[in-house]
Coordinates of C-alpha atoms in Angstrom, one line a residue:
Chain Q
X1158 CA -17.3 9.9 20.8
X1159 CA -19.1 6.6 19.6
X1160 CA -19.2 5.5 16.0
X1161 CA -21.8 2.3 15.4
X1162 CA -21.8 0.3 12.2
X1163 CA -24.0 -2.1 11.9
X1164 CA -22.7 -5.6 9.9
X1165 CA -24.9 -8.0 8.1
X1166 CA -24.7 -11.6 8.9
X1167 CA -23.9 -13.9 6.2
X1168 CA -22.8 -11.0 3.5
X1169 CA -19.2 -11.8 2.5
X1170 CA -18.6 -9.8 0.0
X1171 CA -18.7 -6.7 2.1
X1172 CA -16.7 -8.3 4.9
X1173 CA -14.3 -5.9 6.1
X1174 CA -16.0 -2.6 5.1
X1175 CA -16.6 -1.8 8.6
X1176 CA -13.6 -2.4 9.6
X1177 CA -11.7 -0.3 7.2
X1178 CA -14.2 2.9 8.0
X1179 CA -13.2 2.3 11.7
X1180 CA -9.2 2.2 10.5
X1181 CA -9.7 6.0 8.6
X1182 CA -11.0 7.2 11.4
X1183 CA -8.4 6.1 13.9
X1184 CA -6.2 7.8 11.1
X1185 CA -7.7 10.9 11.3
X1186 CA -7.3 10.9 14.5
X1187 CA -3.2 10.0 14.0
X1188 CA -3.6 7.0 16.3
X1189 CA -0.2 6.1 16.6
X1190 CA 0.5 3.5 14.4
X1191 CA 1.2 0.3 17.0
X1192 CA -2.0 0.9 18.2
X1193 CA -3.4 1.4 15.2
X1194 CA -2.4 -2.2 13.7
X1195 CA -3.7 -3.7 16.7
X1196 CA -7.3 -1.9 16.8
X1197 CA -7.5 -3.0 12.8
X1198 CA -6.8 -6.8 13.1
X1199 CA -9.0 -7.1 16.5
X1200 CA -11.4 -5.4 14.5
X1201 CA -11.4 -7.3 11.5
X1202 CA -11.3 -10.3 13.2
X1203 CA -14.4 -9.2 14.8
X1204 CA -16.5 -8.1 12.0
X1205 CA -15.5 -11.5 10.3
X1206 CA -17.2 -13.4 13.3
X1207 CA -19.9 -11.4 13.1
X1208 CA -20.3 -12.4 9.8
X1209 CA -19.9 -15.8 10.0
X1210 CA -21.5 -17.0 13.2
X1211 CA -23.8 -14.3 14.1
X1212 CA -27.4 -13.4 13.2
X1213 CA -26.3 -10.1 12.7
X1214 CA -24.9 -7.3 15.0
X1215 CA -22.6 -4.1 15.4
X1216 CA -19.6 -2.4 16.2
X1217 CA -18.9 0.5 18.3
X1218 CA -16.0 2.8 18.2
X1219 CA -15.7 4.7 21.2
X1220 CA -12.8 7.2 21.9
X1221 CA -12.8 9.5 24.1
X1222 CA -9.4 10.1 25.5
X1223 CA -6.2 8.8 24.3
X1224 CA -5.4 7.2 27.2
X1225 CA -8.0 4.7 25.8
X1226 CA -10.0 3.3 22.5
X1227 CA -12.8 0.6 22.7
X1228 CA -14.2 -1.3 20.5
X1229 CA -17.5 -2.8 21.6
X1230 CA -19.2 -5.6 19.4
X1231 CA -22.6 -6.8 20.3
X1232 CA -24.9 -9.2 18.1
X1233 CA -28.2 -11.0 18.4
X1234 CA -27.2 -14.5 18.4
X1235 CA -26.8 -17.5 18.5
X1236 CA -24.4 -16.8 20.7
X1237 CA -21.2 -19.1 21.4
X1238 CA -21.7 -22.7 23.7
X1239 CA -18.2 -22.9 25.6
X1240 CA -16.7 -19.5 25.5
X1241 CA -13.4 -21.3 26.8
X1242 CA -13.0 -23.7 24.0
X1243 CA -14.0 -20.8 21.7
X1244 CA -10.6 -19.4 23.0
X1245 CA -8.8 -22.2 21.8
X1246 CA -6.3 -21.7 19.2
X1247 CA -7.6 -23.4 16.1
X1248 CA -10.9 -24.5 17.4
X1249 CA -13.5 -23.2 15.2
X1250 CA -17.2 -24.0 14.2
X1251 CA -17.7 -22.2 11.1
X1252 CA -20.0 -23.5 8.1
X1253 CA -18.2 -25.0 5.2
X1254 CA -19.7 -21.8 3.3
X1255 CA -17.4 -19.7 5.4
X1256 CA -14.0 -21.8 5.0
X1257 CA -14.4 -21.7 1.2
X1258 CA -14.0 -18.3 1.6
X1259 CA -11.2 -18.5 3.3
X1260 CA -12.3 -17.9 7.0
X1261 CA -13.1 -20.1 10.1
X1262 CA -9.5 -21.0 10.9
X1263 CA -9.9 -21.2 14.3
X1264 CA -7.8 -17.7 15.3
X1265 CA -10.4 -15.0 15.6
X1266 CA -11.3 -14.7 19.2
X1267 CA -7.7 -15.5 20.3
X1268 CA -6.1 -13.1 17.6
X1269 CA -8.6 -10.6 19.3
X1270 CA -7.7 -11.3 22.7
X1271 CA -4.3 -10.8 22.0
X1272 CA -4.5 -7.8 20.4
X1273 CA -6.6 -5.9 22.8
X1274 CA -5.1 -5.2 26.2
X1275 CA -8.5 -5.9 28.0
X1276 CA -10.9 -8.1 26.7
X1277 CA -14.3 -8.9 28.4
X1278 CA -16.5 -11.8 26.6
X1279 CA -20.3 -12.9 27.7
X1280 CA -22.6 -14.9 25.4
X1281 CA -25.5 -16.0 25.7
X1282 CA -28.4 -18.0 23.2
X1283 CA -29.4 -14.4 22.8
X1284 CA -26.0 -13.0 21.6
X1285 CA -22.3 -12.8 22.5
X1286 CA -20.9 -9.0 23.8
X1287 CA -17.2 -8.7 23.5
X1288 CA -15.5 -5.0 24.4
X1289 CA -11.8 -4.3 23.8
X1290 CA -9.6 -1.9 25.2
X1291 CA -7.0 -0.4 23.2
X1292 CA -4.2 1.0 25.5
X1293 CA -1.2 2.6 24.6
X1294 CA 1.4 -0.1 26.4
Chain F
X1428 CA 5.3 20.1 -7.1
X1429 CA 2.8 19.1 -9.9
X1430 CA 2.0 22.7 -11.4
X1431 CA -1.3 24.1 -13.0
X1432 CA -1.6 26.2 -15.8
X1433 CA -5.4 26.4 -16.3
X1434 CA -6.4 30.0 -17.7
X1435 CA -9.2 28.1 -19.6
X1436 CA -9.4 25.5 -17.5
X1437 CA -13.0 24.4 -17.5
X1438 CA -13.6 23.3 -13.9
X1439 CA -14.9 19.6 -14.9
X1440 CA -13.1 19.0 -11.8
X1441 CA -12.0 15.2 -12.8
X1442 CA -8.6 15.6 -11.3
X1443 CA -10.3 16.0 -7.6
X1444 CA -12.6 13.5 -8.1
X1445 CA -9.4 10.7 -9.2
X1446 CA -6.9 11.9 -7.0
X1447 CA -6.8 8.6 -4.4
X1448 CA -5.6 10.9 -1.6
X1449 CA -7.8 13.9 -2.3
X1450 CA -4.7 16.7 -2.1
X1451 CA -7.1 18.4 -4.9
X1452 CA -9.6 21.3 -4.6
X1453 CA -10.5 23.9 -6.4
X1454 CA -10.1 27.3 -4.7
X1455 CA -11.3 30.7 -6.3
X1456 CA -11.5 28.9 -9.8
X1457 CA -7.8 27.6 -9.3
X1458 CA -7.0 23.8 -9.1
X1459 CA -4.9 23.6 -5.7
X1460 CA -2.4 20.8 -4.7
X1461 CA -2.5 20.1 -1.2
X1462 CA 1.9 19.0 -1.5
X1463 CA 1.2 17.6 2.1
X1464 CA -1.2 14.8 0.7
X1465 CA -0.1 14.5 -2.7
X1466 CA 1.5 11.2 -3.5
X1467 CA 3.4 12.6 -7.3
X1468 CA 1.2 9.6 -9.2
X1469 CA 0.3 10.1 -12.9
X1470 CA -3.5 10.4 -12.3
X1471 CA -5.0 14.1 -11.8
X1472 CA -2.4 14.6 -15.3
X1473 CA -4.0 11.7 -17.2
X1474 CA -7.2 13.1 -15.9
X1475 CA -6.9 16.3 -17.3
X1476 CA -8.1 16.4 -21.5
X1477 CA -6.9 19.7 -21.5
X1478 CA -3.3 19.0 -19.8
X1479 CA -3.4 21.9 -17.8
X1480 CA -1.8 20.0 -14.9
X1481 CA 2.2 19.7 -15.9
X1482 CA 5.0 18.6 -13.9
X1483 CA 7.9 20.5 -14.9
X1484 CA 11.3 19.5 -16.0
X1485 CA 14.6 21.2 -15.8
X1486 CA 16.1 22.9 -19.4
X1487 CA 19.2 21.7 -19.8
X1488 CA 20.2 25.1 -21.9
X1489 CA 19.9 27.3 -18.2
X1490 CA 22.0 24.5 -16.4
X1491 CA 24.5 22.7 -18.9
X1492 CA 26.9 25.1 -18.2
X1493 CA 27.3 25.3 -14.7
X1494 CA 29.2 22.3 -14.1
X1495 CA 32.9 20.8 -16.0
X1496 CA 31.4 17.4 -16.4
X1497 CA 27.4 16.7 -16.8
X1498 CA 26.5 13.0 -17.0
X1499 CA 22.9 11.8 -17.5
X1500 CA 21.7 8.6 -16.2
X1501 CA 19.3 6.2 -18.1
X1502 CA 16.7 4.0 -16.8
X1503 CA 16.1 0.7 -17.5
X1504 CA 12.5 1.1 -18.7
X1505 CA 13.3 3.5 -21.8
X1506 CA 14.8 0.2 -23.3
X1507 CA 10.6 -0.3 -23.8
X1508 CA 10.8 2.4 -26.4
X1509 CA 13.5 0.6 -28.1
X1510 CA 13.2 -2.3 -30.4
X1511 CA 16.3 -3.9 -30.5
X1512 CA 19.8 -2.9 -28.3
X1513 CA 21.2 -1.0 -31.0
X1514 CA 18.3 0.8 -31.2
X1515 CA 18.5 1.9 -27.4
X1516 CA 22.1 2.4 -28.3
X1517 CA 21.6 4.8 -30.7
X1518 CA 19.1 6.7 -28.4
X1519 CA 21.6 7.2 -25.6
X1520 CA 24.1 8.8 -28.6
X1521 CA 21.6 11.0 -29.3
X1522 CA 20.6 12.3 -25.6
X1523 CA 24.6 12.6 -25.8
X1524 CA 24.9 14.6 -28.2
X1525 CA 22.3 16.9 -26.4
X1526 CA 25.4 18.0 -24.5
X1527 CA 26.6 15.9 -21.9
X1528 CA 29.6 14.0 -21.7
X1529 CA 29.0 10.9 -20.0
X1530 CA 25.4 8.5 -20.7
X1531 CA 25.5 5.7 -17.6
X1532 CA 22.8 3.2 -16.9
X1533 CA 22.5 1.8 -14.2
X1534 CA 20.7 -1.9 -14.4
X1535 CA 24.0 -2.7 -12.8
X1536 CA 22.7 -0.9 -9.3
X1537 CA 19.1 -2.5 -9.9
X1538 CA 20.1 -5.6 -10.3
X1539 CA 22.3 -5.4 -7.2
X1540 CA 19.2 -3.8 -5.0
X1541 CA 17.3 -6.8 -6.6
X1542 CA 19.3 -9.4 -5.0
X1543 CA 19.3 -7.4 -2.0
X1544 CA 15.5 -7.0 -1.9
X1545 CA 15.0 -10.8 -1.9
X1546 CA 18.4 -11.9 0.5
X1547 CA 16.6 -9.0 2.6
X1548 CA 13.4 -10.2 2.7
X1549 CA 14.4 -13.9 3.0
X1550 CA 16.4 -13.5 5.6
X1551 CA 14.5 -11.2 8.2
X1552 CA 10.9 -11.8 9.8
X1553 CA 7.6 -10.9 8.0
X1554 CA 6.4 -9.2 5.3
X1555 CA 8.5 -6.6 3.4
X1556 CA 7.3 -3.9 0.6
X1557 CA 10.0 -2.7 -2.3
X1558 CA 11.4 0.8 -2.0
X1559 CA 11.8 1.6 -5.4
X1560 CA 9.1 3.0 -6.2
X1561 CA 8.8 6.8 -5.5
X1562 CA 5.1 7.4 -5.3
X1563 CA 4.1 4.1 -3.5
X1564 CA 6.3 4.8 -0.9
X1565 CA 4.4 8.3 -0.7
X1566 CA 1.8 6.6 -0.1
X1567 CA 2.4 4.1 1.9
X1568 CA 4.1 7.0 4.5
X1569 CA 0.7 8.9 4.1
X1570 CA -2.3 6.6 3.7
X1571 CA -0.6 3.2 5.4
X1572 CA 1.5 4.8 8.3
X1573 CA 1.5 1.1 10.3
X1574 CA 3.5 -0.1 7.2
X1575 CA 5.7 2.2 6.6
X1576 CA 8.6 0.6 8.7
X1577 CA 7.7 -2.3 6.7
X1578 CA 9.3 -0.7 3.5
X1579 CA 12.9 -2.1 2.9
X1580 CA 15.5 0.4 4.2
X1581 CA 17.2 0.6 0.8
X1582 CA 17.5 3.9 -1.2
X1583 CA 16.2 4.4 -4.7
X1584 CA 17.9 2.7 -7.7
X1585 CA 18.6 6.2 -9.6
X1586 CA 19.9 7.8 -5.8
X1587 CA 22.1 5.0 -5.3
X1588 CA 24.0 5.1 -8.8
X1589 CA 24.1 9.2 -7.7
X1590 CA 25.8 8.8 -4.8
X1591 CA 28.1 6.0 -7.0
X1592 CA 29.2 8.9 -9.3
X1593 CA 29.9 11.1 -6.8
X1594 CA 32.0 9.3 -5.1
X1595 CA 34.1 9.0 -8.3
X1596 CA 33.9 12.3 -9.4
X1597 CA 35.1 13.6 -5.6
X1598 CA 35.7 17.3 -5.4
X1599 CA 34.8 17.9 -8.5
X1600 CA 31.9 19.9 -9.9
X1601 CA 30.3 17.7 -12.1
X1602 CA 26.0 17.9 -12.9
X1603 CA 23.8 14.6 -12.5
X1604 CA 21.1 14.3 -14.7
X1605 CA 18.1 12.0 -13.9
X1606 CA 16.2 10.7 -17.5
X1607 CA 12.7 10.2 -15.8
X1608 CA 10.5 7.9 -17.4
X1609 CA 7.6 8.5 -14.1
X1610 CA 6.4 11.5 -12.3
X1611 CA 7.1 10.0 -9.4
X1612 CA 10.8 10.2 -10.4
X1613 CA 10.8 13.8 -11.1
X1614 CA 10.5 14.4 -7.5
X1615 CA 14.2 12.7 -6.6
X1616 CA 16.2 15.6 -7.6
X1617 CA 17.3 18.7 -6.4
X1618 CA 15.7 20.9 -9.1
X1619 CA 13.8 22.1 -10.2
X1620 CA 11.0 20.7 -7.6
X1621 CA 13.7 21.1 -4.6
X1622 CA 14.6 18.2 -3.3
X1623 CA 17.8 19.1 -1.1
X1624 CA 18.4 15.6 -0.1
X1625 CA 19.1 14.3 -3.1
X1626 CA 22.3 13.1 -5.2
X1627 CA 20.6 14.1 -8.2
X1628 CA 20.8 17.8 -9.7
X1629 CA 18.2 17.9 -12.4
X1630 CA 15.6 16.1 -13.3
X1631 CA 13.7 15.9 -17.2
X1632 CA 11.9 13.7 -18.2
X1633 CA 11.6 11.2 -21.2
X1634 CA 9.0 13.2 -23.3
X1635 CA 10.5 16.6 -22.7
X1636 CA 13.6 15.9 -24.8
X1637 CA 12.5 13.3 -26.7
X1638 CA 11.8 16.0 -30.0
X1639 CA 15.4 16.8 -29.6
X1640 CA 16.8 13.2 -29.3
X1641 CA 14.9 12.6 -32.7
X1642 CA 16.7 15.7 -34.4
X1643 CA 20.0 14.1 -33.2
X1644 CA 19.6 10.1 -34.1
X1645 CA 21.9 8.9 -36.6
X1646 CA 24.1 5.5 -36.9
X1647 CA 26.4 6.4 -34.2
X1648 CA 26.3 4.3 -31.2
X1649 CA 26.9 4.3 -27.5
X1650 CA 28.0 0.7 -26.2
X1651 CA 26.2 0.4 -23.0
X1652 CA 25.5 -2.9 -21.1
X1653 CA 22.6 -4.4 -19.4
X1654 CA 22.4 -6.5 -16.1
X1655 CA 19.4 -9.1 -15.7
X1656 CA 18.3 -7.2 -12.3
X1657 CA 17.1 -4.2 -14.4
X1658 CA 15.3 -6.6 -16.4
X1659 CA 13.2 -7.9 -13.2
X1660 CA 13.0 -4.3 -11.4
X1661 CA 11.5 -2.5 -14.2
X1662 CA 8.9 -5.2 -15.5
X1663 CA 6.2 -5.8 -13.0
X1664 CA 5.5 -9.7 -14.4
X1665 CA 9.5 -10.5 -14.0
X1666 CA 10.1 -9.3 -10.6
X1667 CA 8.4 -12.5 -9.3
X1668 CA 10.6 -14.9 -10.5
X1669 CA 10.2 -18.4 -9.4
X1670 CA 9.3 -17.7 -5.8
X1671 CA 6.3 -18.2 -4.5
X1672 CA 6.7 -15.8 -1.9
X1673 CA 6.7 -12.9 -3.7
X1674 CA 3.9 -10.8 -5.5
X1675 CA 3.6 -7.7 -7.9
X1676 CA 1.2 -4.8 -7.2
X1677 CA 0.3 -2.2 -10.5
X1678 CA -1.5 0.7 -9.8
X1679 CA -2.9 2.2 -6.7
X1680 CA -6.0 0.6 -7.0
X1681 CA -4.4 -3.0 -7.1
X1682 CA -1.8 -1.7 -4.0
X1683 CA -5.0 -0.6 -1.9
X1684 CA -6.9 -3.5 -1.9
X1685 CA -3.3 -5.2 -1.1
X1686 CA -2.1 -2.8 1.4
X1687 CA -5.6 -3.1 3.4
X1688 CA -5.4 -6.6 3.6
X1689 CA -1.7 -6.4 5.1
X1690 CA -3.0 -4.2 7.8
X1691 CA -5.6 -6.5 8.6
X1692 CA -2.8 -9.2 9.0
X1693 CA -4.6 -11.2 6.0
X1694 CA -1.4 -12.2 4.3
X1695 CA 0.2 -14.7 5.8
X1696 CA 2.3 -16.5 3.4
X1697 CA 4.3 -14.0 1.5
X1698 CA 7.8 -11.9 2.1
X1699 CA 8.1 -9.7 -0.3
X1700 CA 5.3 -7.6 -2.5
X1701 CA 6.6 -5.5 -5.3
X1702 CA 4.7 -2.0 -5.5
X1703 CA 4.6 -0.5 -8.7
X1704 CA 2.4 2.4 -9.2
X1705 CA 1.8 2.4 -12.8
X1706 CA 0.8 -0.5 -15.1
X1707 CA 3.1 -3.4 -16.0
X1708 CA 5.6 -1.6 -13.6
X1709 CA 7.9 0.7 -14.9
X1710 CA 7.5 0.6 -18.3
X1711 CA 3.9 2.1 -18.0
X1712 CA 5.7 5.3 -16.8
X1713 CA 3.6 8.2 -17.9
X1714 CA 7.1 10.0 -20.5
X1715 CA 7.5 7.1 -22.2
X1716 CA 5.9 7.3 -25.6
X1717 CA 5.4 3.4 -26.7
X1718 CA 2.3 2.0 -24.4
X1719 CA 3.5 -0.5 -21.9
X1720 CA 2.2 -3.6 -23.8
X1721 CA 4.6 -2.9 -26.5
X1722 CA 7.1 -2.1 -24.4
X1723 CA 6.8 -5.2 -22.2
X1724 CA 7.0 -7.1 -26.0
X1725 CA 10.1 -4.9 -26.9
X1726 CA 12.0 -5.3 -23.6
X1727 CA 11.6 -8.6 -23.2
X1728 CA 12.7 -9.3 -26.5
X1729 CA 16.1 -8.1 -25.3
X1730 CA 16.3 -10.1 -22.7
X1731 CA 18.9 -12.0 -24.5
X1732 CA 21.3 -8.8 -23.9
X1733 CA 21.1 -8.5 -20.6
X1734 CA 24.2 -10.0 -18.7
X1735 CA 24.3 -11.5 -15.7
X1736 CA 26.1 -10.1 -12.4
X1737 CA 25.7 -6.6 -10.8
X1738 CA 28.0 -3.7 -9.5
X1739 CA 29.2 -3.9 -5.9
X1740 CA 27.9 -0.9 -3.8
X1741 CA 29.0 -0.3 -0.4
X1742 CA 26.2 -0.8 2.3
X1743 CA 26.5 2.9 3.1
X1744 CA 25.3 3.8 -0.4
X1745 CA 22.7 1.4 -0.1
X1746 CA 20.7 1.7 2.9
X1747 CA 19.0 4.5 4.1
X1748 CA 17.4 5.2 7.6
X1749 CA 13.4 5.6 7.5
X1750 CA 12.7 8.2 9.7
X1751 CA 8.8 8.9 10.1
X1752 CA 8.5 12.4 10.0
X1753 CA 7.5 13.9 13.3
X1754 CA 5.0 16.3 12.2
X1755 CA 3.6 18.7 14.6
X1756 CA 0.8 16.2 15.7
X1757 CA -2.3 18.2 17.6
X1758 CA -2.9 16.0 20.8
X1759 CA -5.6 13.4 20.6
X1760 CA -7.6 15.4 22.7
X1761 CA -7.5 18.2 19.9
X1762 CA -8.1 16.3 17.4
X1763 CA -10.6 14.1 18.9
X1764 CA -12.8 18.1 19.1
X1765 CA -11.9 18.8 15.2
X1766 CA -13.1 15.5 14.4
X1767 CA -16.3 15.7 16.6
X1768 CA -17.0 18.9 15.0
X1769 CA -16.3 18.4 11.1
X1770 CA -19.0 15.0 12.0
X1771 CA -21.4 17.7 12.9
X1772 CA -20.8 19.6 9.8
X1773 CA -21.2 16.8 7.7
X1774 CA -24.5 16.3 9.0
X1775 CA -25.6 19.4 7.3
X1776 CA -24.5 18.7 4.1
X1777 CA -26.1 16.3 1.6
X1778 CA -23.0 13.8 1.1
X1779 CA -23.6 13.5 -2.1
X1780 CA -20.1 14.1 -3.0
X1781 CA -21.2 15.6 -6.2
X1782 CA -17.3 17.9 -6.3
X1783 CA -19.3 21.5 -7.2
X1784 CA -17.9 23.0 -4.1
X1785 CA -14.7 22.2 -5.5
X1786 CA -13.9 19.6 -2.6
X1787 CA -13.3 15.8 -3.5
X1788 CA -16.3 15.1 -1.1
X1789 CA -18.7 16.6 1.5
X1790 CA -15.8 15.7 4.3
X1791 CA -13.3 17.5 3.0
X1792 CA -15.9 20.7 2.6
X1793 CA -16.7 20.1 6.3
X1794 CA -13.3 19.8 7.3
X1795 CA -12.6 23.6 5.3
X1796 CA -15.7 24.7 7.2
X1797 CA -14.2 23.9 10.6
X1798 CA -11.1 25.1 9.5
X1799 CA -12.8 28.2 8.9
X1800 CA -11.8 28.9 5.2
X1801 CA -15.2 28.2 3.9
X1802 CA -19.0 28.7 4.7
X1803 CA -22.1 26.2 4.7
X1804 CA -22.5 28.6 1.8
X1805 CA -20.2 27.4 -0.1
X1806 CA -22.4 23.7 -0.9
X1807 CA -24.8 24.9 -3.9
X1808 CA -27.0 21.9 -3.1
X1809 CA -27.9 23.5 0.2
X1810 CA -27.8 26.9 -1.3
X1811 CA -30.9 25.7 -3.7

């Protein structure tokens, strides 16, 4: 099964609403609860990126055995310059806007990557494609 | 279990559409609690004009005499009601007088879990949620299952002064009474909604005697005494304190937005969060009969009464094991089907979630569909 939300760059007041449609339906699906936590915070941190730094994009939820979850996140742009410095802790290049809000501290990607237990990452000018898998270990 | 006594109940249906877990539907013209997914909050009653929707209490007449010795305990948050400590004084007289022969309060065991919630929460890693509260940890265990270990593992306030008399009163056949100022509360007893775990035999609450205690006030008093704990567990805007570490929820609204942002590891700089399911804490529990703002005026001009200090409990009586209850759960595989198939469902109806099925929403009308218990018939928007 694949769920795909769509999330609008630059809209923070909805920040996070994806997200919590993805976590009601790993509850429905009585996702154990380590799991769970982890799928929600890579998620989130995600979405928020999305936000942020992207021209717009979505996220796919794709289960379809229990052995494994994914979360797939593809945007449109601009996509991220040094992927390796990107997976610095702390090193961030969000807009003033954004840290007024509270965001851009730097832990996204690397809160993602070490929530997921695979993590594949490929950007380009014309947009960055993470997928996560969720596994029960 | 919250109990419905609608023979001209007019089907306006605003308890399913404010229950925050949808456990409401309405099934051949009778409201139905779904127990598995009901939380024991105030809403669907405050929801109803009619008051159809009652949770009962026990009547003291049937069960008074079964026991040699019947003591009543007190919360904290009737002191609201009171204006002045010889007011609440004379109150607890009169709910003697009603027939029992023993009226404890016990700030004395809230002010000890107080201390115990913050040395607790101080002293081990992360984030920690109160117990105290009846219906939040409800809902915590059924709509936030990746927080429930996060709950302290300290039994209730009114379970823990239970277990305290019991140990007194050993071998003998004495009856516990629990004064409930909440619904949630009315749920920790043995009767009469069954609770076989607990220390507690009966539960009434505030309003269901209060015509009697009224009957029975006169100038006698009952000296009782009052610990500062009670003062900061019943009062959501004292629990805080002076640390900055620690926050106050009211309501489930306020708890959602909280709880959501826990999960999504947003909250990084507190160790301890209150949950209180009604406004201003306990105080706003639906049996008392001042409002809460009063009350919060009333109580805290009190505050002078209240000593310092609080009982010693053993650790035994104290904690309790959280167990997460290991419900049959249908393999992912199984569920993964029901869920595929309740999605296709949904796509046939209009998702308005306009309630006349009697469902709180199109989902829950697809997921009776599935479960075949109802039709595609049973949606009179498609049926036009």
């Amino acid at each position: 099964m694949i769920q795909t939300y769509q999330v609008e760059a630059n809209n923070y007041e909805d920040a996070g609403i994806v997200s919590q449609r993805v976590k009601q339906t790993l509850k429905l699906m009585n996702v154990p609860p380590p799991i769970l936590k982890r799928i929600a915070i890579a998620c989130y941190e995600g979405e928020i990126n999305l936000v942020i730094h992207s021209e717009g994009g979505s996220i796919s939820l794709i289960m379809e055995d229990s052995q494994s979850i994914k979360l797939k996140l593809d945007d449109v742009g601009p996509g991220i310059a040094d992927i390796e410095q990107a997976l610095i802790p702390g090193y961030s290049t969000a807009s003033r806007e954004a840290r007024e809000f509270g965001f851009g501290a730097g832990m996204g990607l690397v809160n993602m990557k070490a929530c997921a237990s695979a993590f594949e990452i490929s950007s380009s000018p014309n947009g960055t494609h993470i997928c996560m898998e969720f596994r029960n270990d | 279990m919250i109990s419905y006594t609608g023979e001209k109940c007019s089907h306006c249906i605003k308890c399913i559409q404010s229950c925050p877990t949808q456990a409401i539907s309405l099934i051949k013209k009778e409201i139905q609690i779904d127990e598995s997914k009901c939380i024991h909050c105030d809403i669907c009653v405050k929801n109803c004009k009619n008051r159809y929707l009652k949770v009962e209490s026990v009547h003291m007449n049937e069960t008074l005499h079964l026991h040699d010795y019947n003591i009543i305990l007190i919360p904290t948050s009737l002191l609201s009601d009171c204006k002045s400590l010889e007011d609440f004084e004379k109150t607890c007289s009169a709910i003697k007088k009603l027939g029992f022969d023993e009226v404890i309060q016990y700030s004395d065991v809230e002010s000890t879990l107080y201390q115990d919630y913050i040395s607790y929460s101080e002293s081990h890693p992360g984030l920690w949620l109160t117990s105290f509260c009846p219906t939040m940890n409800l809902y915590i265990e059924k709509e936030y299952p990746t927080l429930y270990e996060r709950i302290l593992p300290f039994d209730y306030p009114v379970e823990v002064a239970a277990k305290k008399i019991r140990e007194k009163f050993k071998d003998q056949n004495i009856g516990i009474y629990s004064l409930c100022e909440c619904v949630g509360k009315m749920f920790l007893a043995k009767q009469p909604h069954n609770n076989h775990k607990s220390q507690i035999d009966y539960a009434m609450s505030v309003s269901h005697i209060f015509p009697k205690i009224r009957k029975l006030l006169s100038d006698d008093q009952e000296t009782m005494t009052l610990f500062k704990g009670g003062l900061s567990l019943n009062v959501s805007d004292n629990f805080r304190g002076d640390h900055c570490c620690i926050a106050a929820t009211e309501g489930i609204n306020q708890a959602t937005s909280l709880l959501e942002l826990i999960e999504f590891g947003r909250i990084k700089h507190l160790n301890l969060i209150a949950l209180y399911a009604c406004y201003q804490g306990c105080i706003g529990g639906y049996y008392l009969w001042n409002n809460p703002f009063e009350g919060f005026y009333n109580i805290e001009s009190m505050q002078n009464e209240f000593q310092e200090g609080s009982a010693s409990i053993d650790d035994q009586l104290k904690y309790i094991e959280r167990l997460v209850d290991e419900k049959s759960v249908e393999s992912f595989e199984e569920r993964l089907k029901w869920f595929n198939q309740v999605n296709e469902v949904l796509e046939k109806l209009p998702q308005f979630d306009c309630g006349a099925c009697g469902f709180a929403n199109c989902r829950g009308l697809a997921e009776s569909i599935v479960n075949h218990e109802r039709t595609l018939e049973t949606c009179r928007v498609n049926k036009r």
